[in-house]
Coordinates of C-alpha atoms and ligand atoms in Angstrom, one line a residue:
M50 CA -10.9 -26.9 17.0
Y51 CA -8.3 -24.1 16.8
D52 CA -7.7 -21.1 19.0
V53 CA -7.7 -18.8 16.0
A54 CA -8.9 -19.2 12.4
I55 CA -7.5 -16.5 10.1
I56 CA -9.5 -15.6 6.9
G57 CA -6.9 -14.8 4.3
G58 CA -3.2 -15.5 3.9
G59 CA -2.1 -12.0 2.9
H60 CA 1.1 -10.6 4.6
N61 CA -1.0 -9.4 7.6
G62 CA -2.7 -12.7 8.1
L63 CA 0.6 -14.5 8.0
T64 CA 2.2 -12.0 10.4
A65 CA -0.8 -12.4 12.8
A66 CA -0.5 -16.2 12.5
A67 CA 3.2 -16.1 13.4
Y68 CA 2.7 -13.8 16.5
L69 CA -0.3 -15.8 17.7
S70 CA 1.5 -19.1 17.3
R71 CA 4.6 -17.8 19.1
A72 CA 2.2 -16.9 22.0
G73 CA 1.3 -20.6 22.2
L74 CA -2.1 -20.4 20.4
S75 CA -3.1 -23.0 17.8
V76 CA -3.7 -21.2 14.5
V77 CA -5.0 -22.0 11.0
V78 CA -4.7 -19.6 8.0
L79 CA -7.4 -20.2 5.4
E80 CA -6.4 -18.7 2.0
K81 CA -8.6 -18.8 -1.1
N82 CA -5.8 -18.6 -3.6
A83 CA -3.2 -21.4 -4.4
V84 CA -0.4 -19.3 -3.1
A85 CA -0.3 -17.3 0.2
G86 CA 0.8 -13.6 0.1
G87 CA -2.3 -11.7 -1.1
A88 CA -1.2 -8.5 -2.7
A89 CA 2.5 -9.2 -1.9
L90 CA 3.2 -11.9 -4.4
T91 CA 5.7 -12.8 -7.1
E92 CA 4.9 -14.9 -10.2
E93 CA 6.1 -15.7 -13.6
F94 CA 4.0 -13.6 -15.9
H95 CA 5.8 -14.3 -19.1
P96 CA 8.0 -17.3 -19.8
G97 CA 11.3 -16.7 -18.0
F98 CA 10.2 -13.4 -16.5
R99 CA 9.0 -13.0 -12.9
N100 CA 7.9 -10.0 -11.0
S101 CA 5.8 -8.8 -8.1
V102 CA 2.1 -9.0 -9.2
A103 CA 0.6 -6.1 -7.2
S104 CA 2.7 -4.3 -4.5
Y105 CA 6.2 -3.9 -5.9
T106 CA 8.4 -1.8 -3.6
V107 CA 9.2 -2.0 0.1
S108 CA 9.8 0.6 2.8
L109 CA 6.8 0.5 5.2
L110 CA 7.6 -3.1 6.5
D111 CA 8.1 -2.7 10.2
P112 CA 11.7 -3.5 11.3
G113 CA 10.2 -5.0 14.5
V114 CA 8.2 -7.5 12.4
I115 CA 11.4 -8.4 10.4
R116 CA 13.3 -8.9 13.6
D117 CA 10.6 -10.7 15.6
L118 CA 9.8 -13.2 12.8
H119 CA 13.5 -13.6 11.8
L120 CA 12.5 -12.9 8.2
D121 CA 16.2 -12.6 7.3
D122 CA 16.8 -16.2 8.5
H123 CA 13.8 -17.2 6.3
G124 CA 15.5 -15.8 3.2
L125 CA 14.4 -12.2 3.1
K126 CA 16.9 -9.7 1.7
I127 CA 15.9 -6.1 1.0
I128 CA 18.2 -3.8 -1.0
E129 CA 18.0 -0.1 -1.4
R130 CA 17.4 1.6 -4.8
P131 CA 20.5 3.3 -6.1
A132 CA 18.5 6.6 -6.3
A133 CA 15.1 7.5 -4.9
N134 CA 13.3 8.8 -8.0
F135 CA 13.6 9.9 -11.5
M136 CA 11.0 12.1 -13.1
P137 CA 11.2 12.6 -16.8
I138 CA 9.8 16.0 -17.9
D139 CA 9.1 17.0 -21.5
R140 CA 11.7 18.1 -24.1
G141 CA 14.5 16.0 -22.6
K142 CA 14.4 17.6 -19.1
A143 CA 14.3 15.4 -16.0
F144 CA 14.3 15.7 -12.2
F145 CA 16.7 13.2 -10.7
W146 CA 16.3 12.5 -7.0
P147 CA 19.4 11.0 -5.4
Y148 CA 20.2 10.3 -1.8
G149 CA 22.2 12.7 0.5
M150 CA 21.2 16.3 1.4
A151 CA 23.9 18.0 -0.7
A152 CA 23.2 16.0 -3.8
K153 CA 19.4 16.6 -3.4
Q154 CA 19.9 20.3 -3.0
A155 CA 22.1 20.4 -6.1
E156 CA 19.3 18.7 -8.1
I157 CA 16.6 21.0 -6.8
A158 CA 18.7 24.0 -7.5
K159 CA 18.6 23.1 -11.2
F160 CA 14.9 24.1 -11.0
S161 CA 14.9 26.7 -8.1
V162 CA 17.6 28.0 -5.9
R163 CA 15.1 29.2 -3.4
D164 CA 13.5 25.6 -3.2
A165 CA 17.0 24.1 -2.7
E166 CA 17.6 26.4 0.3
Q167 CA 14.2 25.6 1.7
Y168 CA 14.5 21.8 1.3
P169 CA 16.5 20.9 4.4
R170 CA 13.8 22.6 6.6
Y171 CA 11.1 20.7 4.8
D172 CA 12.9 17.4 5.1
A173 CA 13.6 17.8 8.8
A174 CA 9.9 18.8 9.5
L175 CA 8.6 15.8 7.5
D176 CA 11.1 13.5 9.3
R177 CA 9.8 14.6 12.7
A178 CA 6.2 14.2 11.6
A179 CA 7.0 10.7 10.2
A180 CA 8.6 9.8 13.5
V181 CA 5.3 10.6 15.3
L182 CA 3.3 8.6 12.8
R183 CA 5.8 5.7 13.1
D184 CA 5.1 5.6 16.9
L185 CA 1.3 5.7 16.3
T186 CA 1.4 2.9 13.8
K187 CA 2.6 0.4 16.4
K188 CA -0.2 1.2 18.9
T189 CA -3.8 0.1 19.2
P190 CA -5.7 3.4 18.8
P191 CA -7.9 4.5 21.7
N192 CA -11.4 3.2 21.1
A193 CA -14.3 5.5 21.2
G194 CA -16.8 4.2 23.8
G195 CA -14.0 2.2 25.4
G196 CA -12.9 2.1 29.0
W197 CA -10.2 3.7 31.2
L198 CA -7.5 2.0 29.2
D199 CA -8.6 3.9 26.1
V200 CA -8.7 7.2 28.1
L201 CA -5.1 6.5 29.2
K202 CA -4.1 5.7 25.6
G203 CA -5.6 9.0 24.4
A204 CA -3.8 10.9 27.2
G205 CA -0.5 9.2 26.2
I206 CA -0.9 10.3 22.6
G207 CA -1.9 13.8 23.7
R208 CA 1.3 14.0 25.7
R209 CA 3.4 12.8 22.7
M210 CA 1.9 15.6 20.6
L211 CA 2.4 18.3 23.3
G212 CA 6.1 17.2 23.5
L213 CA 6.5 18.6 19.9
S214 CA 7.4 22.2 19.3
L215 CA 4.5 24.4 18.3
D216 CA 5.9 24.6 14.8
D217 CA 6.0 20.8 14.5
Q218 CA 2.4 20.6 15.8
R219 CA 1.4 23.0 13.0
V220 CA 3.2 20.9 10.4
L221 CA 1.5 17.8 11.8
T222 CA -1.9 19.5 11.8
D223 CA -1.3 20.6 8.1
L224 CA -0.4 17.0 7.2
F225 CA -3.5 15.5 8.9
T226 CA -6.0 18.1 7.4
K227 CA -4.7 19.6 4.2
S228 CA -4.4 18.6 0.6
A229 CA -0.9 17.7 -0.7
A230 CA -1.0 20.7 -3.0
D231 CA -2.0 23.1 -0.1
F232 CA 0.6 21.6 2.1
L233 CA 3.4 22.0 -0.4
D234 CA 2.6 25.4 -1.7
P235 CA 4.0 27.4 1.2
W236 CA 7.2 25.3 1.1
F237 CA 8.2 25.3 -2.6
E238 CA 7.7 27.4 -5.7
N239 CA 8.8 25.1 -8.6
E240 CA 6.1 23.0 -10.1
H241 CA 8.3 20.0 -10.7
V242 CA 9.7 20.0 -7.2
K243 CA 6.1 20.2 -5.9
A244 CA 5.0 17.4 -8.3
L245 CA 7.6 14.9 -7.2
F246 CA 6.6 15.3 -3.5
A247 CA 2.8 15.5 -4.2
F248 CA 3.0 12.2 -6.1
D249 CA 3.2 10.3 -2.8
G250 CA -0.1 12.0 -1.8
I251 CA -2.2 10.5 -4.5
V252 CA -0.7 7.0 -4.6
G253 CA -3.5 4.5 -3.9
S254 CA -6.0 7.3 -3.6
F255 CA -8.6 8.2 -6.1
A256 CA -8.0 11.9 -5.4
A257 CA -6.4 14.9 -6.9
P258 CA -3.4 16.6 -5.2
S259 CA -5.9 19.4 -4.4
T260 CA -8.2 17.0 -2.5
S261 CA -8.2 17.4 1.3
G262 CA -6.6 14.5 3.1
T263 CA -3.9 13.8 0.4
A264 CA -1.3 15.5 2.6
Y265 CA -1.8 12.6 5.1
V266 CA -1.3 10.0 2.3
L267 CA 2.0 11.8 1.5
L268 CA 3.0 11.4 5.1
H269 CA 1.8 7.7 5.1
H270 CA 4.4 7.0 2.4
C271 CA 7.2 8.5 4.5
F272 CA 7.1 6.5 7.8
G273 CA 9.0 3.6 6.5
E274 CA 12.7 2.7 6.3
V275 CA 15.0 0.3 4.6
N276 CA 17.9 -1.4 6.4
G277 CA 17.7 1.3 9.1
K278 CA 17.5 4.3 6.7
P279 CA 14.3 6.3 7.2
G280 CA 12.2 7.3 4.2
V281 CA 14.2 5.1 1.8
W282 CA 12.4 2.6 -0.5
G283 CA 13.9 -0.6 -1.7
H284 CA 13.4 -4.0 -3.4
A285 CA 12.9 -7.4 -1.8
V286 CA 15.1 -9.8 -3.7
G287 CA 12.8 -12.2 -5.5
G288 CA 10.0 -9.7 -5.5
M289 CA 7.3 -9.0 -2.9
G290 CA 6.5 -12.7 -2.7
A291 CA 9.9 -13.2 -1.0
I292 CA 8.5 -11.2 2.0
T293 CA 5.3 -13.3 2.3
Q294 CA 7.1 -16.6 1.6
A295 CA 9.5 -15.7 4.5
M296 CA 6.5 -14.8 6.7
A297 CA 4.7 -18.1 5.8
R298 CA 7.8 -20.0 6.8
A299 CA 8.0 -18.1 10.1
A300 CA 4.4 -18.8 10.8
E301 CA 4.7 -22.5 10.1
K302 CA 7.9 -22.7 12.1
A303 CA 6.0 -21.2 15.0
G304 CA 3.3 -23.9 14.6
A305 CA 0.7 -22.3 12.4
E306 CA -1.1 -24.4 9.8
I307 CA -1.6 -22.7 6.4
R308 CA -4.3 -24.1 4.1
L309 CA -4.4 -23.0 0.5
D310 CA -7.2 -23.1 -2.1
V311 CA -9.9 -22.9 0.7
P312 CA -12.1 -19.9 0.1
V313 CA -14.1 -19.0 3.2
A314 CA -17.9 -18.6 2.6
R315 CA -19.0 -17.2 5.9
V316 CA -18.2 -16.6 9.5
V317 CA -20.2 -19.0 11.8
V318 CA -21.9 -17.1 14.6
E319 CA -23.6 -18.9 17.5
N320 CA -25.1 -17.2 20.5
A321 CA -23.7 -13.8 19.2
R322 CA -20.2 -15.2 19.1
A323 CA -17.9 -16.0 16.2
V324 CA -17.1 -19.7 16.6
G325 CA -15.4 -20.5 13.3
V326 CA -15.9 -20.3 9.6
E327 CA -17.6 -22.3 6.9
L328 CA -15.5 -22.9 3.8
K329 CA -17.0 -22.8 0.2
S330 CA -16.7 -26.6 0.2
G331 CA -19.1 -26.8 3.2
E332 CA -16.4 -27.8 5.7
I333 CA -16.8 -26.0 9.1
V334 CA -13.5 -25.0 10.8
R335 CA -14.2 -24.2 14.4
A336 CA -12.1 -21.8 16.5
R337 CA -12.3 -19.8 19.7
A338 CA -11.7 -16.6 17.7
V339 CA -11.8 -15.6 14.0
A340 CA -9.4 -13.0 12.6
A341 CA -10.2 -11.5 9.2
N342 CA -7.3 -10.5 7.0
V343 CA -9.8 -9.6 4.3
G344 CA -11.0 -6.0 4.1
P345 CA -13.8 -4.9 6.4
K346 CA -16.2 -4.1 3.5
L347 CA -15.8 -7.6 2.0
L348 CA -16.0 -9.2 5.5
F349 CA -19.3 -7.7 6.3
R350 CA -20.8 -7.6 2.8
D351 CA -19.9 -11.2 1.9
L352 CA -19.0 -13.3 4.9
I353 CA -21.3 -12.1 7.7
D354 CA -25.0 -12.5 8.0
E355 CA -26.7 -9.1 8.2
K356 CA -28.9 -10.3 11.1
D357 CA -25.8 -10.8 13.3
V358 CA -25.0 -7.1 13.5
D359 CA -27.0 -4.0 14.5
P360 CA -28.4 -2.7 11.2
P361 CA -27.0 0.9 11.3
L362 CA -23.6 -0.5 12.2
Y363 CA -23.8 -3.1 9.5
R364 CA -24.5 -0.3 7.0
R365 CA -21.4 1.6 8.3
F366 CA -19.2 -1.4 7.6
T367 CA -20.6 -2.1 4.2
N368 CA -20.3 1.6 3.2
I369 CA -16.7 2.0 4.1
K370 CA -15.2 4.1 1.2
T371 CA -13.1 1.9 -1.2
G372 CA -11.7 2.4 -4.6
S373 CA -8.1 3.5 -4.9
G374 CA -8.4 3.9 -8.6
T375 CA -5.2 2.1 -9.6
F376 CA -4.2 -0.1 -12.6
R377 CA -1.2 -2.4 -12.5
M378 CA 0.9 -3.8 -15.3
N379 CA 4.1 -5.9 -15.6
V380 CA 6.1 -5.9 -18.8
A381 CA 8.9 -8.2 -20.0
L382 CA 11.6 -6.1 -21.8
S383 CA 14.3 -7.0 -24.3
E384 CA 16.3 -4.0 -23.2
L385 CA 16.2 -1.1 -20.8
P386 CA 14.3 2.1 -21.6
N387 CA 16.4 4.7 -23.3
F388 CA 15.2 8.0 -21.9
T389 CA 15.5 11.1 -24.1
S390 CA 16.4 13.1 -20.9
R391 CA 19.1 10.6 -19.9
P392 CA 20.2 8.7 -23.0
G393 CA 21.5 5.1 -22.8
S394 CA 20.2 1.6 -22.4
K395 CA 23.0 0.5 -20.1
P396 CA 21.9 0.3 -16.5
G397 CA 22.1 3.7 -14.8
A398 CA 21.1 4.9 -11.3
H399 CA 17.9 6.3 -12.8
H400 CA 16.9 2.8 -14.1
G401 CA 17.0 1.6 -10.5
A402 CA 14.9 4.5 -9.1
G403 CA 11.2 4.9 -8.9
I404 CA 10.5 6.5 -12.3
V405 CA 7.6 8.8 -11.9
I406 CA 5.6 10.3 -14.9
A407 CA 3.7 13.1 -13.2
P408 CA 5.7 16.2 -14.1
T409 CA 3.4 18.8 -12.6
I410 CA 0.5 19.2 -10.1
A411 CA -1.6 20.4 -13.0
Y412 CA -0.8 17.1 -14.9
M413 CA -2.0 15.1 -11.9
E414 CA -5.2 17.2 -11.5
R415 CA -6.0 16.7 -15.1
A416 CA -5.4 12.9 -14.9
Y417 CA -7.8 12.8 -12.0
L418 CA -10.5 14.9 -13.6
D419 CA -10.2 12.9 -16.8
A420 CA -10.6 9.6 -14.9
K421 CA -13.6 11.0 -13.0
R422 CA -15.3 12.0 -16.3
D423 CA -14.1 9.2 -18.7
G424 CA -12.9 6.4 -16.5
W425 CA -9.3 6.9 -17.3
S426 CA -7.0 9.6 -18.7
H427 CA -5.0 9.7 -22.0
E428 CA -2.2 11.2 -19.9
P429 CA -2.1 9.0 -16.8
I430 CA 0.2 9.1 -13.8
V431 CA 2.6 6.2 -14.1
E432 CA 5.3 5.0 -11.7
M433 CA 7.7 2.5 -13.3
L434 CA 10.2 0.3 -11.4
I435 CA 12.7 -1.9 -13.1
P436 CA 13.6 -4.4 -10.3
S437 CA 15.7 -6.6 -12.6
V438 CA 18.3 -3.8 -12.5
L439 CA 18.8 -4.8 -8.9
D440 CA 17.8 -8.4 -8.9
E441 CA 19.1 -10.8 -11.6
S442 CA 16.7 -13.6 -10.5
L443 CA 13.7 -11.9 -12.2
A444 CA 14.6 -12.0 -15.9
P445 CA 17.0 -13.8 -18.4
K446 CA 20.4 -12.2 -18.7
S447 CA 20.5 -8.7 -20.2
Q448 CA 16.7 -8.6 -20.3
H449 CA 14.4 -6.9 -17.8
V450 CA 11.0 -6.7 -16.1
A451 CA 9.2 -3.5 -15.2
S452 CA 6.4 -2.8 -12.9
L453 CA 4.0 -0.1 -14.0
F454 CA 1.7 1.3 -11.3
V455 CA -0.9 3.7 -12.7
Q456 CA -2.9 6.1 -10.7
H457 CA -6.3 7.5 -11.5
V458 CA -8.5 5.0 -13.2
A459 CA -12.1 4.8 -12.0
P460 CA -12.8 1.7 -9.9
K461 CA -16.0 1.2 -12.0
L462 CA -16.6 2.4 -15.6
T463 CA -19.8 4.0 -16.6
G464 CA -21.8 4.5 -19.8
G465 CA -22.1 0.8 -20.6
R466 CA -18.3 0.2 -20.4
S467 CA -16.8 -2.2 -17.9
W468 CA -13.4 -3.4 -16.8
D469 CA -14.9 -6.9 -17.6
D470 CA -14.3 -6.0 -21.3
E471 CA -10.8 -7.1 -22.3
R472 CA -10.7 -4.5 -25.1
E473 CA -11.2 -1.7 -22.6
K474 CA -8.4 -3.0 -20.4
E475 CA -6.0 -3.5 -23.3
R476 CA -6.9 -0.1 -24.8
F477 CA -5.9 1.6 -21.6
A478 CA -2.8 -0.6 -21.2
D479 CA -1.7 0.7 -24.7
V480 CA -2.2 4.3 -23.4
V481 CA 0.1 3.5 -20.4
I482 CA 2.8 2.1 -22.7
E483 CA 2.5 5.1 -25.0
T484 CA 2.9 7.4 -21.9
V485 CA 6.2 5.8 -21.1
T486 CA 7.3 5.7 -24.8
K487 CA 6.9 9.5 -25.0
H488 CA 9.9 9.7 -22.6
A489 CA 11.8 6.6 -23.7
P490 CA 11.2 6.0 -27.5
N491 CA 12.5 2.4 -27.5
F492 CA 10.0 1.3 -24.7
R493 CA 7.1 0.1 -26.8
S494 CA 9.2 -1.9 -29.2
S495 CA 11.2 -3.6 -26.3
I496 CA 8.1 -5.2 -24.8
L497 CA 8.1 -9.0 -25.1
G498 CA 5.0 -9.7 -23.0
R499 CA 2.7 -8.0 -20.6
Q500 CA 0.4 -8.7 -17.6
V501 CA -2.5 -6.3 -17.1
L502 CA -4.6 -5.9 -13.9
S503 CA -7.6 -3.6 -13.8
P504 CA -9.3 -2.6 -10.5
L505 CA -11.8 -5.4 -11.2
D506 CA -8.9 -7.9 -11.6
L507 CA -7.5 -6.8 -8.3
E508 CA -10.9 -7.4 -6.7
M509 CA -11.3 -10.9 -8.3
R510 CA -7.8 -12.1 -7.6
F511 CA -7.1 -10.7 -4.1
G512 CA -10.6 -9.7 -2.8
L513 CA -9.6 -5.9 -2.9
V514 CA -13.1 -4.4 -3.1
D515 CA -13.2 -1.8 -6.0
G516 CA -9.4 -2.6 -6.4
D517 CA -8.7 -0.7 -3.2
I518 CA -5.0 -1.3 -2.5
F519 CA -5.5 -0.2 1.2
H520 CA -8.7 -2.2 2.0
G521 CA -10.4 1.2 2.4
Q522 CA -9.3 4.7 1.6
L523 CA -6.8 6.5 3.8
S524 CA -9.1 9.4 4.2
L525 CA -9.4 11.5 7.4
D526 CA -12.7 9.8 8.3
Q527 CA -11.2 6.4 8.0
L528 CA -7.9 6.8 10.0
F529 CA -6.7 6.0 13.5
S530 CA -9.7 5.7 16.0
M531 CA -12.0 5.8 13.0
R532 CA -10.5 2.9 11.1
P533 CA -12.4 0.9 10.1
V534 CA -15.3 2.4 12.0
L535 CA -15.4 4.6 15.1
G536 CA -15.8 2.3 18.2
H537 CA -14.0 -0.7 16.5
A538 CA -10.4 0.6 16.1
D539 CA -9.0 -1.9 18.6
Y540 CA -9.2 -4.7 16.1
R541 CA -12.3 -6.1 17.8
M542 CA -15.4 -6.3 15.5
P543 CA -19.0 -5.9 16.7
I544 CA -19.4 -9.7 17.0
S545 CA -17.7 -11.2 20.0
G546 CA -14.6 -13.3 19.1
L547 CA -14.3 -11.6 15.7
Y548 CA -11.2 -9.5 14.9
L549 CA -9.8 -7.6 11.9
C550 CA -6.1 -8.1 11.2
G551 CA -5.6 -6.7 7.7
S552 CA -5.0 -3.3 6.1
G553 CA -8.6 -2.2 6.7
A554 CA -7.5 -1.8 10.4
H555 CA -5.1 0.7 11.9
P556 CA -2.5 1.8 10.6
G557 CA -3.9 1.0 7.1
G558 CA -2.5 -0.2 3.9
G559 CA 1.0 -0.9 2.6
V560 CA 3.2 -3.9 3.3
T561 CA 3.8 -3.1 6.9
G562 CA 2.8 -6.2 8.9
L563 CA 1.5 -3.8 11.5
P564 CA -2.3 -4.5 11.5
G565 CA -1.4 -8.2 11.8
R566 CA 1.0 -7.6 14.7
N567 CA -1.3 -5.2 16.5
A568 CA -4.3 -7.4 16.1
A569 CA -2.4 -10.4 17.3
R570 CA -1.5 -8.5 20.5
E571 CA -5.2 -7.8 21.2
I572 CA -6.3 -11.4 20.4
V573 CA -3.6 -12.8 22.8
R574 CA -4.8 -10.4 25.5
D575 CA -8.4 -11.7 25.1
L576 CA -7.6 -15.4 24.8
K577 CA -4.7 -15.7 27.2
G578 CA -5.7 -12.9 29.6
W579 CA -2.2 -11.4 29.1
F580 CA -2.2 -7.7 29.8
Ligands
FAD756 C1 -1.5 -2.8 -7.3 C2 -1.0 -2.6 -5.9 C3 0.3 -2.0 -5.7 C4 0.7 -1.8 -4.4 N1 2.0 -1.3 -4.2 C5 2.5 -1.3 -2.9 C6 3.9 -1.1 -2.7 O1 4.6 -1.0 -3.7 N2 4.4 -1.1 -1.5 C7 3.6 -1.3 -0.4 O2 4.0 -1.3 0.8 N3 2.2 -1.5 -0.6 C8 1.7 -1.6 -1.8 N4 0.4 -1.9 -2.0 C9 -0.5 -2.1 -0.9 C10 -0.2 -3.4 -0.2 O3 0.1 -4.4 -1.1 C11 -1.5 -3.8 0.6 O4 -2.0 -2.8 1.4 C12 -1.2 -5.0 1.4 O5 -0.5 -6.0 0.7 C13 -2.4 -5.6 2.0 O6 -2.0 -6.7 2.8 P1 -3.1 -7.5 3.7 O7 -2.4 -8.7 4.3 O8 -3.7 -6.6 4.7 O9 -4.2 -7.9 2.7 P2 -4.2 -8.7 1.3 O10 -2.9 -8.8 0.8 O11 -5.3 -8.2 0.5 O12 -4.6 -10.2 1.8 C14 -5.9 -10.6 2.0 C15 -5.9 -12.1 1.6 O13 -7.3 -12.6 1.8 C16 -7.5 -13.6 0.8 N5 -9.0 -13.7 0.7 C17 -9.9 -12.9 0.2 N6 -11.1 -13.4 0.3 C18 -11.0 -14.6 0.9 C19 -11.9 -15.6 1.3 N7 -13.2 -15.5 1.1 N8 -11.4 -16.7 1.9 C20 -10.1 -16.8 2.1 N9 -9.2 -15.9 1.8 C21 -9.6 -14.8 1.2 C22 -6.9 -12.9 -0.4 O14 -6.7 -13.9 -1.4 C23 -5.6 -12.4 0.2 O15 -4.6 -13.4 0.2 C24 -0.1 -2.1 -3.3 C25 -1.3 -2.8 -3.5 C26 -1.7 -3.0 -4.8 C27 -3.0 -3.8 -5.0

């Protein structure tokens, strides 16, 4: 008998376990896979070559979580990229995105002097909006239908908004309601400048830059920081698995038990209360509370008996929108890509940047429409990261590993085709490699081995329904008090004693640790009566 049984040992389950154990509760984490970490995992995918399997770059991880769990003492080291982004364009042109205002303006001025002048105002406005979001991510959203505490929470947030200038309120409203393309249009004129910023708006979203709601996704990718530097993205030495291994050690040190290879088959409900879980093996693990690190759609569809929830509410949970439309590859490389636009195979700052192939908004729109019609595009959006440039532990000397994160593949294929079909998967993987090779001619021939994950693979390996990297789209109807479902944004699910502690809860996806930490706070409140 435990105080809390956690279904899933993803980074949020581990974070929740650590906080709950530190509060003196007895906790067991039950993970279906042989290694904890969920979508934040490192593995050897080709002899001698290791890389992050799914998530691959860090910024959103909350500094409070790093501090509270002493992740540094448990071996976590995060380093900044030498430059933020590099966007190869055709005919040898590229948009290099360094750090520092003057350097950024100089790079933008190569495309538009007007945009370079405009950029500091845009950057400052986005920073202020990101600061508001950063505050909100740490709070339990006011719950619709809740009590006086929720009214107070709502008033507190209202006061925070009213503290902003009217101009900032306008920007924030734009970000919460518009498409990324509509948001960026009044700011910038150059198509490449707009494309680089719009890219953040479609990451993990099966949506075009012109789709309403993508401006919020853009903002969501800006609230993070690395080593105290806001908006910067970095690399966890050893890959994303280094984060979750440090979290697992922190949870165990605080007293949590982590069990691996134990898939949960169902939540056990007695007298309308969650009292534990049944494992696939038939073993029952009893607990005073159950916290689900799995996504809400999977939780209700697969692990909860329909009769235990009011039917319309059950349907709401099982119809949460999922399907981020992403495809993930790792490649082992004999040498670094030699870009036509920046020749040389010796490590350069651009090799350590997020290399984005999405040169215009029109390119991204086309990739989305192609994927809607045909399942995937012959000109997909690819972000490539080469972490071995920053981290020698990942590949043999002078050789490299690259993560390829591809946007806009349909979560399910139609017309008799399926991601189950290896040939379909490998055909698209070849298209991805050709897409990079167009900009770096030595890329295809430098590949020594590859790992390919379709949306279906992401679902089978990690339980990400429809391959959704966020456990449910970050669309306006699934954010804040509406995440996962209106009336259940306070991490408490419609069965007493059942909580949600993963990315399907506020503030959503990304390696943040925040749903886990926020949920743990609510569970402690209920089990220990702490206010
Ligand atoms: C391809 C890809 C790229 C991404 N890139 C980035 C990135 O670069 N940076 C970033 O910040 N975020 C990124 N993300 C998003 C981020 O990785 C996720 O939002 C986050 O890791 C989710 O963490 P979680 O703990 O909420 O859930 P998960 O990591 O999904 O953990 C859930 C856990 O539950 C387990 N589980 C499932 N079913 C059962 C069961 N029946 N019984 C027991 N256990 C079960 C799973 O095995 C898993 O370990 C990416 C995600 C993907 C998929």
